[in-house]
Amino acid sequence: MLSKTMEKALNEQINKEMYSSYLYLAMAAHLSEQHLDGFAKFFEIQSQEEWGHAMRIYKHLNERGGRVVLDKIDKPQTTFKDLEEIFTLTLEHEQFITKSIHTLVDLAVKEKDHASQIFLDWFVNEQVEEEANMENWLAKIKMSGAKGHVLFMLDGHAGERKK
Ligand code: OFO
C-alpha cells in the first residue's frame, strides 16, 4: 500500500511526464510548420515516449492500491527561435525531470517503500539516456550551426529515429 505522500508525489510526476509529452508535441508541431519533417518526427516519438512514462506511473499507482488524480496540464511554449533553442530547452527540461525523479527516489527511501524504489530505478536509468541523447544533439547543432545542407543532413538523421 502506498503512503499518501508517495501517492501525491507520483501523481505530480504523472503530470510532469504528461507536460513533457505536451511540450515535445508543441515542438514537433512547430518543426513540422518549418518543414523540418525529420526533427518533427523525432519530437513526435519523444512526445509518445513521455506519455508512456506517465502511463508507467499510472499503472504503478493502480497496482499499489493508490489513487490516480489527474491535474491540468500547463500550456507549453509553442514558438521557438531555432533548433538550438529547442534542444537547449529540451536538455534543461530533462535535467529538471531527472531532479524530480531523484527526489522521488529519496522519498521512497525515506518511506521504506521498496517497491516504489525498485520501480523508479527504470526512470533513473532512462534519465541518464535522455540527457545524454539531448546533449549529443545540442552539441551537433552548435558545432555545425545547423544551416544550409548541414541542416538537411541533420534533419534526415533525426527522421531515422524509430522509437
Ligand atoms: Fe520522461 O523522460 Fe523525458 O521528460
Short mmCIF file of N, CA and C and ligand atoms in Angstrom, two decimals:
data_model
loop_
_atom_site.label_atom_id
_atom_site.label_comp_id
_atom_site.label_asym_id
_atom_site.label_seq_id
_atom_site.Cartn_x
_atom_site.Cartn_y
_atom_site.Cartn_z
N MET A 1 0.86 -1.21 0.00
CA MET A 1 0.00 0.00 0.00
C MET A 1 0.88 1.25 0.00
N LEU A 2 0.51 2.16 -0.83
CA LEU A 2 1.29 3.41 -0.94
C LEU A 2 0.91 4.38 0.18
N SER A 3 1.89 5.15 0.63
CA SER A 3 1.56 6.21 1.59
C SER A 3 0.90 7.36 0.82
N LYS A 4 0.19 8.20 1.51
CA LYS A 4 -0.46 9.34 0.88
C LYS A 4 0.57 10.30 0.28
N THR A 5 1.72 10.43 0.98
CA THR A 5 2.78 11.33 0.48
C THR A 5 3.33 10.81 -0.84
N MET A 6 3.58 9.51 -0.88
CA MET A 6 4.12 8.90 -2.10
C MET A 6 3.09 8.98 -3.22
N GLU A 7 1.84 8.73 -2.88
CA GLU A 7 0.76 8.79 -3.87
C GLU A 7 0.69 10.19 -4.51
N LYS A 8 0.78 11.19 -3.66
CA LYS A 8 0.70 12.58 -4.17
C LYS A 8 1.91 12.88 -5.07
N ALA A 9 3.09 12.46 -4.62
CA ALA A 9 4.31 12.73 -5.38
C ALA A 9 4.29 12.01 -6.73
N LEU A 10 3.77 10.79 -6.75
CA LEU A 10 3.70 10.04 -8.02
C LEU A 10 2.67 10.67 -8.96
N ASN A 11 1.57 11.17 -8.39
CA ASN A 11 0.59 11.87 -9.22
C ASN A 11 1.20 13.13 -9.84
N GLU A 12 2.01 13.82 -9.05
CA GLU A 12 2.67 15.03 -9.59
C GLU A 12 3.64 14.66 -10.71
N GLN A 13 4.28 13.49 -10.56
CA GLN A 13 5.20 13.06 -11.61
C GLN A 13 4.44 12.68 -12.89
N ILE A 14 3.27 12.11 -12.75
CA ILE A 14 2.43 11.82 -13.93
C ILE A 14 2.20 13.12 -14.68
N ASN A 15 1.85 14.16 -13.93
CA ASN A 15 1.58 15.45 -14.56
C ASN A 15 2.82 16.00 -15.28
N LYS A 16 3.98 15.85 -14.64
CA LYS A 16 5.23 16.34 -15.27
C LYS A 16 5.54 15.57 -16.55
N GLU A 17 5.29 14.28 -16.54
CA GLU A 17 5.56 13.47 -17.74
C GLU A 17 4.56 13.85 -18.85
N MET A 18 3.32 14.10 -18.45
CA MET A 18 2.31 14.50 -19.45
C MET A 18 2.66 15.88 -20.01
N TYR A 19 3.15 16.76 -19.15
CA TYR A 19 3.59 18.07 -19.63
C TYR A 19 4.75 17.89 -20.61
N SER A 20 5.68 16.99 -20.29
CA SER A 20 6.82 16.73 -21.19
C SER A 20 6.28 16.31 -22.56
N SER A 21 5.30 15.43 -22.54
CA SER A 21 4.70 14.96 -23.78
C SER A 21 4.10 16.13 -24.58
N TYR A 22 3.42 17.00 -23.86
CA TYR A 22 2.76 18.17 -24.45
C TYR A 22 3.79 19.14 -25.04
N LEU A 23 4.86 19.36 -24.27
CA LEU A 23 5.93 20.28 -24.71
C LEU A 23 6.58 19.75 -25.99
N TYR A 24 6.89 18.46 -26.00
CA TYR A 24 7.57 17.90 -27.18
C TYR A 24 6.64 17.85 -28.38
N LEU A 25 5.35 17.70 -28.14
CA LEU A 25 4.40 17.73 -29.25
C LEU A 25 4.31 19.15 -29.82
N ALA A 26 4.39 20.15 -28.94
CA ALA A 26 4.39 21.55 -29.40
C ALA A 26 5.63 21.81 -30.25
N MET A 27 6.76 21.22 -29.84
CA MET A 27 7.99 21.37 -30.63
C MET A 27 7.83 20.67 -31.98
N ALA A 28 7.23 19.48 -31.96
CA ALA A 28 7.01 18.73 -33.21
C ALA A 28 6.13 19.54 -34.17
N ALA A 29 5.09 20.15 -33.64
CA ALA A 29 4.18 20.93 -34.48
C ALA A 29 4.91 22.13 -35.09
N HIS A 30 5.73 22.79 -34.27
CA HIS A 30 6.49 23.94 -34.76
C HIS A 30 7.47 23.50 -35.86
N LEU A 31 8.16 22.39 -35.63
CA LEU A 31 9.15 21.91 -36.59
C LEU A 31 8.50 21.46 -37.90
N SER A 32 7.32 20.90 -37.77
CA SER A 32 6.58 20.48 -38.95
C SER A 32 6.22 21.71 -39.78
N GLU A 33 5.81 22.77 -39.10
CA GLU A 33 5.47 24.02 -39.76
C GLU A 33 6.69 24.60 -40.49
N GLN A 34 7.88 24.33 -39.93
CA GLN A 34 9.13 24.82 -40.53
C GLN A 34 9.65 23.87 -41.63
N HIS A 35 8.89 22.83 -41.94
CA HIS A 35 9.26 21.82 -42.95
C HIS A 35 10.49 21.02 -42.55
N LEU A 36 10.75 20.96 -41.24
CA LEU A 36 11.83 20.10 -40.76
C LEU A 36 11.18 18.78 -40.32
N ASP A 37 10.80 17.99 -41.32
CA ASP A 37 9.98 16.80 -41.04
C ASP A 37 10.70 15.74 -40.22
N GLY A 38 12.02 15.65 -40.39
CA GLY A 38 12.79 14.67 -39.62
C GLY A 38 12.76 15.01 -38.14
N PHE A 39 13.03 16.26 -37.83
CA PHE A 39 13.01 16.68 -36.41
C PHE A 39 11.58 16.64 -35.86
N ALA A 40 10.61 16.93 -36.70
CA ALA A 40 9.20 16.86 -36.26
C ALA A 40 8.88 15.42 -35.85
N LYS A 41 9.32 14.46 -36.66
CA LYS A 41 9.09 13.04 -36.33
C LYS A 41 9.81 12.67 -35.03
N PHE A 42 11.04 13.15 -34.89
CA PHE A 42 11.84 12.89 -33.69
C PHE A 42 11.06 13.33 -32.44
N PHE A 43 10.48 14.52 -32.49
CA PHE A 43 9.77 15.03 -31.31
C PHE A 43 8.37 14.41 -31.14
N GLU A 44 7.78 13.96 -32.24
CA GLU A 44 6.51 13.22 -32.10
C GLU A 44 6.77 11.93 -31.33
N ILE A 45 7.85 11.25 -31.69
CA ILE A 45 8.20 10.00 -30.99
C ILE A 45 8.55 10.29 -29.53
N GLN A 46 9.29 11.38 -29.32
CA GLN A 46 9.66 11.76 -27.95
C GLN A 46 8.40 12.03 -27.12
N SER A 47 7.43 12.69 -27.76
CA SER A 47 6.18 13.02 -27.07
C SER A 47 5.44 11.73 -26.66
N GLN A 48 5.40 10.76 -27.60
CA GLN A 48 4.73 9.49 -27.29
C GLN A 48 5.46 8.75 -26.15
N GLU A 49 6.78 8.84 -26.19
CA GLU A 49 7.58 8.19 -25.16
C GLU A 49 7.24 8.76 -23.77
N GLU A 50 7.09 10.08 -23.72
CA GLU A 50 6.77 10.74 -22.44
C GLU A 50 5.39 10.32 -21.93
N TRP A 51 4.47 10.18 -22.87
CA TRP A 51 3.12 9.73 -22.46
C TRP A 51 3.24 8.32 -21.87
N GLY A 52 4.11 7.53 -22.48
CA GLY A 52 4.37 6.18 -21.97
C GLY A 52 4.94 6.21 -20.57
N HIS A 53 5.80 7.19 -20.28
CA HIS A 53 6.37 7.31 -18.93
C HIS A 53 5.25 7.61 -17.92
N ALA A 54 4.36 8.51 -18.31
CA ALA A 54 3.22 8.85 -17.43
C ALA A 54 2.39 7.59 -17.16
N MET A 55 2.18 6.79 -18.20
CA MET A 55 1.35 5.59 -18.06
C MET A 55 2.01 4.52 -17.19
N ARG A 56 3.34 4.47 -17.21
CA ARG A 56 4.04 3.54 -16.32
C ARG A 56 3.71 3.87 -14.86
N ILE A 57 3.74 5.17 -14.54
CA ILE A 57 3.46 5.59 -13.16
C ILE A 57 1.98 5.37 -12.82
N TYR A 58 1.14 5.66 -13.80
CA TYR A 58 -0.31 5.43 -13.66
C TYR A 58 -0.56 3.97 -13.25
N LYS A 59 0.11 3.04 -13.96
CA LYS A 59 -0.07 1.60 -13.68
C LYS A 59 0.48 1.25 -12.31
N HIS A 60 1.62 1.83 -11.97
CA HIS A 60 2.22 1.55 -10.66
C HIS A 60 1.27 2.00 -9.55
N LEU A 61 0.69 3.17 -9.71
CA LEU A 61 -0.26 3.68 -8.71
C LEU A 61 -1.45 2.71 -8.57
N ASN A 62 -1.98 2.28 -9.71
CA ASN A 62 -3.12 1.35 -9.67
C ASN A 62 -2.75 0.03 -9.01
N GLU A 63 -1.61 -0.50 -9.39
CA GLU A 63 -1.18 -1.81 -8.85
C GLU A 63 -0.93 -1.75 -7.35
N ARG A 64 -0.55 -0.57 -6.87
CA ARG A 64 -0.21 -0.44 -5.45
C ARG A 64 -1.38 0.03 -4.59
N GLY A 65 -2.54 0.07 -5.18
CA GLY A 65 -3.72 0.50 -4.44
C GLY A 65 -3.78 2.00 -4.21
N GLY A 66 -3.04 2.73 -5.06
CA GLY A 66 -3.07 4.20 -4.97
C GLY A 66 -4.19 4.76 -5.81
N ARG A 67 -4.44 6.04 -5.65
CA ARG A 67 -5.49 6.67 -6.43
C ARG A 67 -4.86 7.63 -7.43
N VAL A 68 -5.19 7.44 -8.72
CA VAL A 68 -4.69 8.35 -9.76
C VAL A 68 -5.57 9.60 -9.75
N VAL A 69 -4.93 10.77 -9.59
CA VAL A 69 -5.68 12.03 -9.65
C VAL A 69 -5.02 12.90 -10.71
N LEU A 70 -5.71 13.04 -11.84
CA LEU A 70 -5.14 13.82 -12.94
C LEU A 70 -5.39 15.31 -12.72
N ASP A 71 -4.35 16.09 -13.00
CA ASP A 71 -4.46 17.55 -12.85
C ASP A 71 -4.40 18.18 -14.24
N LYS A 72 -4.58 19.49 -14.32
CA LYS A 72 -4.50 20.14 -15.62
C LYS A 72 -3.03 20.17 -16.09
N ILE A 73 -2.87 20.12 -17.40
CA ILE A 73 -1.52 20.17 -17.97
C ILE A 73 -1.25 21.61 -18.41
N ASP A 74 -0.13 22.17 -17.95
CA ASP A 74 0.19 23.55 -18.30
C ASP A 74 0.39 23.72 -19.81
N LYS A 75 0.12 24.95 -20.27
CA LYS A 75 0.32 25.24 -21.70
C LYS A 75 1.83 25.31 -21.97
N PRO A 76 2.31 24.58 -22.97
CA PRO A 76 3.74 24.66 -23.26
C PRO A 76 4.07 25.84 -24.17
N GLN A 77 5.34 26.18 -24.26
CA GLN A 77 5.81 27.17 -25.24
C GLN A 77 5.48 26.62 -26.63
N THR A 78 5.03 27.49 -27.53
CA THR A 78 4.60 26.96 -28.84
C THR A 78 5.40 27.49 -30.02
N THR A 79 6.21 28.54 -29.78
CA THR A 79 7.06 29.00 -30.89
C THR A 79 8.51 29.03 -30.39
N PHE A 80 9.42 28.77 -31.31
CA PHE A 80 10.82 28.63 -30.95
C PHE A 80 11.69 29.32 -32.00
N LYS A 81 12.81 29.88 -31.54
CA LYS A 81 13.69 30.63 -32.45
C LYS A 81 14.34 29.69 -33.48
N ASP A 82 14.95 28.66 -32.98
CA ASP A 82 15.65 27.73 -33.87
C ASP A 82 15.89 26.39 -33.16
N LEU A 83 16.59 25.50 -33.85
CA LEU A 83 16.85 24.17 -33.27
C LEU A 83 17.69 24.25 -32.01
N GLU A 84 18.60 25.21 -31.99
CA GLU A 84 19.44 25.34 -30.79
C GLU A 84 18.58 25.66 -29.57
N GLU A 85 17.63 26.56 -29.75
CA GLU A 85 16.73 26.87 -28.62
C GLU A 85 15.92 25.63 -28.23
N ILE A 86 15.42 24.90 -29.21
CA ILE A 86 14.60 23.71 -28.93
C ILE A 86 15.40 22.68 -28.12
N PHE A 87 16.62 22.41 -28.57
CA PHE A 87 17.40 21.39 -27.86
C PHE A 87 17.95 21.90 -26.52
N THR A 88 18.17 23.20 -26.41
CA THR A 88 18.59 23.76 -25.11
C THR A 88 17.45 23.60 -24.12
N LEU A 89 16.24 23.96 -24.55
CA LEU A 89 15.06 23.82 -23.66
C LEU A 89 14.81 22.36 -23.31
N THR A 90 15.00 21.49 -24.29
CA THR A 90 14.78 20.06 -24.07
C THR A 90 15.75 19.52 -23.03
N LEU A 91 17.03 19.88 -23.19
CA LEU A 91 18.03 19.40 -22.23
C LEU A 91 17.73 19.94 -20.83
N GLU A 92 17.41 21.22 -20.75
CA GLU A 92 17.08 21.81 -19.44
C GLU A 92 15.87 21.11 -18.82
N HIS A 93 14.89 20.81 -19.66
CA HIS A 93 13.68 20.15 -19.15
C HIS A 93 14.01 18.75 -18.64
N GLU A 94 14.83 18.04 -19.39
CA GLU A 94 15.21 16.69 -18.95
C GLU A 94 16.00 16.74 -17.64
N GLN A 95 16.85 17.76 -17.49
CA GLN A 95 17.60 17.90 -16.23
C GLN A 95 16.64 18.14 -15.06
N PHE A 96 15.59 18.93 -15.34
CA PHE A 96 14.55 19.18 -14.32
C PHE A 96 13.84 17.87 -13.96
N ILE A 97 13.51 17.07 -14.98
CA ILE A 97 12.83 15.79 -14.74
C ILE A 97 13.74 14.83 -13.96
N THR A 98 15.02 14.84 -14.29
CA THR A 98 15.96 13.98 -13.55
C THR A 98 15.93 14.33 -12.07
N LYS A 99 15.99 15.63 -11.76
CA LYS A 99 15.96 16.08 -10.35
C LYS A 99 14.68 15.58 -9.68
N SER A 100 13.57 15.70 -10.41
CA SER A 100 12.29 15.30 -9.88
C SER A 100 12.26 13.79 -9.59
N ILE A 101 12.83 12.99 -10.48
CA ILE A 101 12.89 11.53 -10.28
C ILE A 101 13.77 11.22 -9.06
N HIS A 102 14.89 11.92 -8.95
CA HIS A 102 15.79 11.67 -7.82
C HIS A 102 15.11 12.03 -6.49
N THR A 103 14.31 13.09 -6.50
CA THR A 103 13.57 13.46 -5.29
C THR A 103 12.57 12.36 -4.91
N LEU A 104 11.95 11.77 -5.95
CA LEU A 104 11.00 10.67 -5.70
C LEU A 104 11.72 9.46 -5.10
N VAL A 105 12.92 9.17 -5.62
CA VAL A 105 13.70 8.05 -5.08
C VAL A 105 14.03 8.32 -3.61
N ASP A 106 14.46 9.55 -3.32
CA ASP A 106 14.78 9.92 -1.93
C ASP A 106 13.57 9.71 -1.02
N LEU A 107 12.39 10.07 -1.54
CA LEU A 107 11.16 9.90 -0.76
C LEU A 107 10.86 8.42 -0.52
N ALA A 108 11.04 7.61 -1.60
CA ALA A 108 10.79 6.17 -1.47
C ALA A 108 11.73 5.55 -0.42
N VAL A 109 12.98 6.01 -0.40
CA VAL A 109 13.96 5.50 0.58
C VAL A 109 13.51 5.91 1.98
N LYS A 110 13.16 7.19 2.10
CA LYS A 110 12.74 7.73 3.41
C LYS A 110 11.53 6.96 3.96
N GLU A 111 10.62 6.62 3.05
CA GLU A 111 9.39 5.94 3.48
C GLU A 111 9.52 4.42 3.53
N LYS A 112 10.73 3.95 3.22
CA LYS A 112 10.97 2.49 3.15
C LYS A 112 9.98 1.81 2.18
N ASP A 113 9.66 2.52 1.10
CA ASP A 113 8.76 1.98 0.07
C ASP A 113 9.64 1.29 -0.98
N HIS A 114 10.01 0.04 -0.69
CA HIS A 114 10.95 -0.67 -1.55
C HIS A 114 10.41 -0.90 -2.96
N ALA A 115 9.12 -1.17 -3.06
CA ALA A 115 8.52 -1.42 -4.38
C ALA A 115 8.64 -0.18 -5.27
N SER A 116 8.38 0.99 -4.69
CA SER A 116 8.50 2.22 -5.49
C SER A 116 9.95 2.50 -5.83
N GLN A 117 10.82 2.19 -4.88
CA GLN A 117 12.25 2.43 -5.11
C GLN A 117 12.74 1.62 -6.31
N ILE A 118 12.37 0.34 -6.34
CA ILE A 118 12.79 -0.53 -7.46
C ILE A 118 12.10 -0.07 -8.75
N PHE A 119 10.84 0.29 -8.64
CA PHE A 119 10.09 0.78 -9.81
C PHE A 119 10.78 2.01 -10.42
N LEU A 120 11.26 2.89 -9.56
CA LEU A 120 11.87 4.15 -10.02
C LEU A 120 13.27 3.96 -10.63
N ASP A 121 13.89 2.82 -10.36
CA ASP A 121 15.21 2.55 -10.95
C ASP A 121 15.19 2.70 -12.47
N TRP A 122 14.12 2.20 -13.08
CA TRP A 122 13.99 2.28 -14.54
C TRP A 122 14.06 3.75 -14.99
N PHE A 123 13.41 4.63 -14.25
CA PHE A 123 13.38 6.06 -14.59
C PHE A 123 14.75 6.70 -14.39
N VAL A 124 15.46 6.27 -13.37
CA VAL A 124 16.80 6.83 -13.12
C VAL A 124 17.69 6.54 -14.33
N ASN A 125 17.65 5.29 -14.80
CA ASN A 125 18.44 4.91 -15.97
C ASN A 125 17.97 5.63 -17.22
N GLU A 126 16.67 5.72 -17.38
CA GLU A 126 16.08 6.38 -18.55
C GLU A 126 16.55 7.84 -18.64
N GLN A 127 16.61 8.50 -17.50
CA GLN A 127 17.02 9.91 -17.50
C GLN A 127 18.48 10.08 -17.92
N VAL A 128 19.33 9.10 -17.57
CA VAL A 128 20.74 9.17 -17.99
C VAL A 128 20.77 9.16 -19.52
N GLU A 129 19.97 8.26 -20.10
CA GLU A 129 19.89 8.13 -21.55
C GLU A 129 19.31 9.39 -22.20
N GLU A 130 18.24 9.90 -21.62
CA GLU A 130 17.56 11.08 -22.18
C GLU A 130 18.51 12.29 -22.21
N GLU A 131 19.19 12.51 -21.10
CA GLU A 131 20.10 13.67 -21.04
C GLU A 131 21.25 13.51 -22.02
N ALA A 132 21.84 12.30 -22.08
CA ALA A 132 22.97 12.07 -22.98
C ALA A 132 22.55 12.29 -24.43
N ASN A 133 21.38 11.80 -24.79
CA ASN A 133 20.87 11.92 -26.14
C ASN A 133 20.66 13.40 -26.52
N MET A 134 20.03 14.15 -25.63
CA MET A 134 19.75 15.56 -25.93
C MET A 134 21.04 16.39 -25.94
N GLU A 135 21.97 16.05 -25.08
CA GLU A 135 23.26 16.74 -25.04
C GLU A 135 24.01 16.54 -26.36
N ASN A 136 23.92 15.32 -26.85
CA ASN A 136 24.57 14.95 -28.10
C ASN A 136 24.00 15.76 -29.29
N TRP A 137 22.68 15.82 -29.35
CA TRP A 137 22.04 16.59 -30.42
C TRP A 137 22.39 18.07 -30.32
N LEU A 138 22.35 18.59 -29.11
CA LEU A 138 22.64 20.02 -28.92
C LEU A 138 24.08 20.32 -29.35
N ALA A 139 25.01 19.45 -29.01
CA ALA A 139 26.42 19.66 -29.38
C ALA A 139 26.56 19.67 -30.90
N LYS A 140 25.90 18.74 -31.57
CA LYS A 140 25.97 18.66 -33.05
C LYS A 140 25.40 19.93 -33.68
N ILE A 141 24.30 20.39 -33.12
CA ILE A 141 23.64 21.58 -33.68
C ILE A 141 24.52 22.82 -33.48
N LYS A 142 25.13 22.93 -32.30
CA LYS A 142 26.01 24.08 -32.02
C LYS A 142 27.26 24.02 -32.90
N MET A 143 27.84 22.85 -33.01
CA MET A 143 29.07 22.66 -33.77
C MET A 143 28.89 23.02 -35.23
N SER A 144 27.77 22.58 -35.79
CA SER A 144 27.57 22.74 -37.24
C SER A 144 26.88 24.06 -37.59
N GLY A 145 26.21 24.67 -36.62
CA GLY A 145 25.44 25.87 -36.91
C GLY A 145 24.06 25.52 -37.46
N ALA A 146 23.87 24.23 -37.82
CA ALA A 146 22.58 23.72 -38.34
C ALA A 146 21.97 24.64 -39.39
N LYS A 147 22.77 24.93 -40.43
CA LYS A 147 22.29 25.79 -41.53
C LYS A 147 22.53 25.06 -42.87
N GLY A 148 21.81 25.51 -43.89
CA GLY A 148 22.03 25.00 -45.26
C GLY A 148 21.98 23.50 -45.35
N HIS A 149 22.95 22.93 -46.11
CA HIS A 149 22.87 21.48 -46.37
C HIS A 149 23.10 20.66 -45.10
N VAL A 150 23.86 21.23 -44.13
CA VAL A 150 24.08 20.50 -42.86
C VAL A 150 22.75 20.32 -42.14
N LEU A 151 21.92 21.36 -42.20
CA LEU A 151 20.60 21.29 -41.56
C LEU A 151 19.77 20.15 -42.16
N PHE A 152 19.81 20.01 -43.48
CA PHE A 152 19.04 18.95 -44.13
C PHE A 152 19.59 17.57 -43.78
N MET A 153 20.92 17.51 -43.63
CA MET A 153 21.54 16.24 -43.24
C MET A 153 21.09 15.85 -41.82
N LEU A 154 21.14 16.84 -40.92
CA LEU A 154 20.72 16.58 -39.53
C LEU A 154 19.24 16.20 -39.47
N ASP A 155 18.45 16.89 -40.29
CA ASP A 155 17.01 16.60 -40.31
C ASP A 155 16.76 15.16 -40.77
N GLY A 156 17.50 14.74 -41.77
CA GLY A 156 17.37 13.36 -42.27
C GLY A 156 17.76 12.37 -41.18
N HIS A 157 18.82 12.68 -40.47
CA HIS A 157 19.31 11.81 -39.40
C HIS A 157 18.26 11.73 -38.27
N ALA A 158 17.71 12.88 -37.91
CA ALA A 158 16.69 12.91 -36.85
C ALA A 158 15.48 12.07 -37.25
N GLY A 159 15.15 12.09 -38.54
CA GLY A 159 13.98 11.36 -39.05
C GLY A 159 14.16 9.85 -39.06
N GLU A 160 15.41 9.40 -38.82
CA GLU A 160 15.66 7.95 -38.80
C GLU A 160 15.24 7.33 -37.47
N ARG A 161 14.90 8.19 -36.52
CA ARG A 161 14.50 7.66 -35.20
C ARG A 161 13.28 6.74 -35.33
N LYS A 162 13.39 5.57 -34.70
CA LYS A 162 12.28 4.59 -34.79
C LYS A 162 11.50 4.53 -33.49
N LYS A 163 12.17 4.71 -32.37
CA LYS A 163 11.45 4.66 -31.08
C LYS A 163 12.12 5.57 -30.06
FE1 OFO B 1 10.06 11.21 -19.05
O1 OFO B 1 11.78 11.47 -19.56
FE2 OFO B 1 11.85 12.98 -20.57
O2 OFO B 1 10.85 14.08 -19.55
#
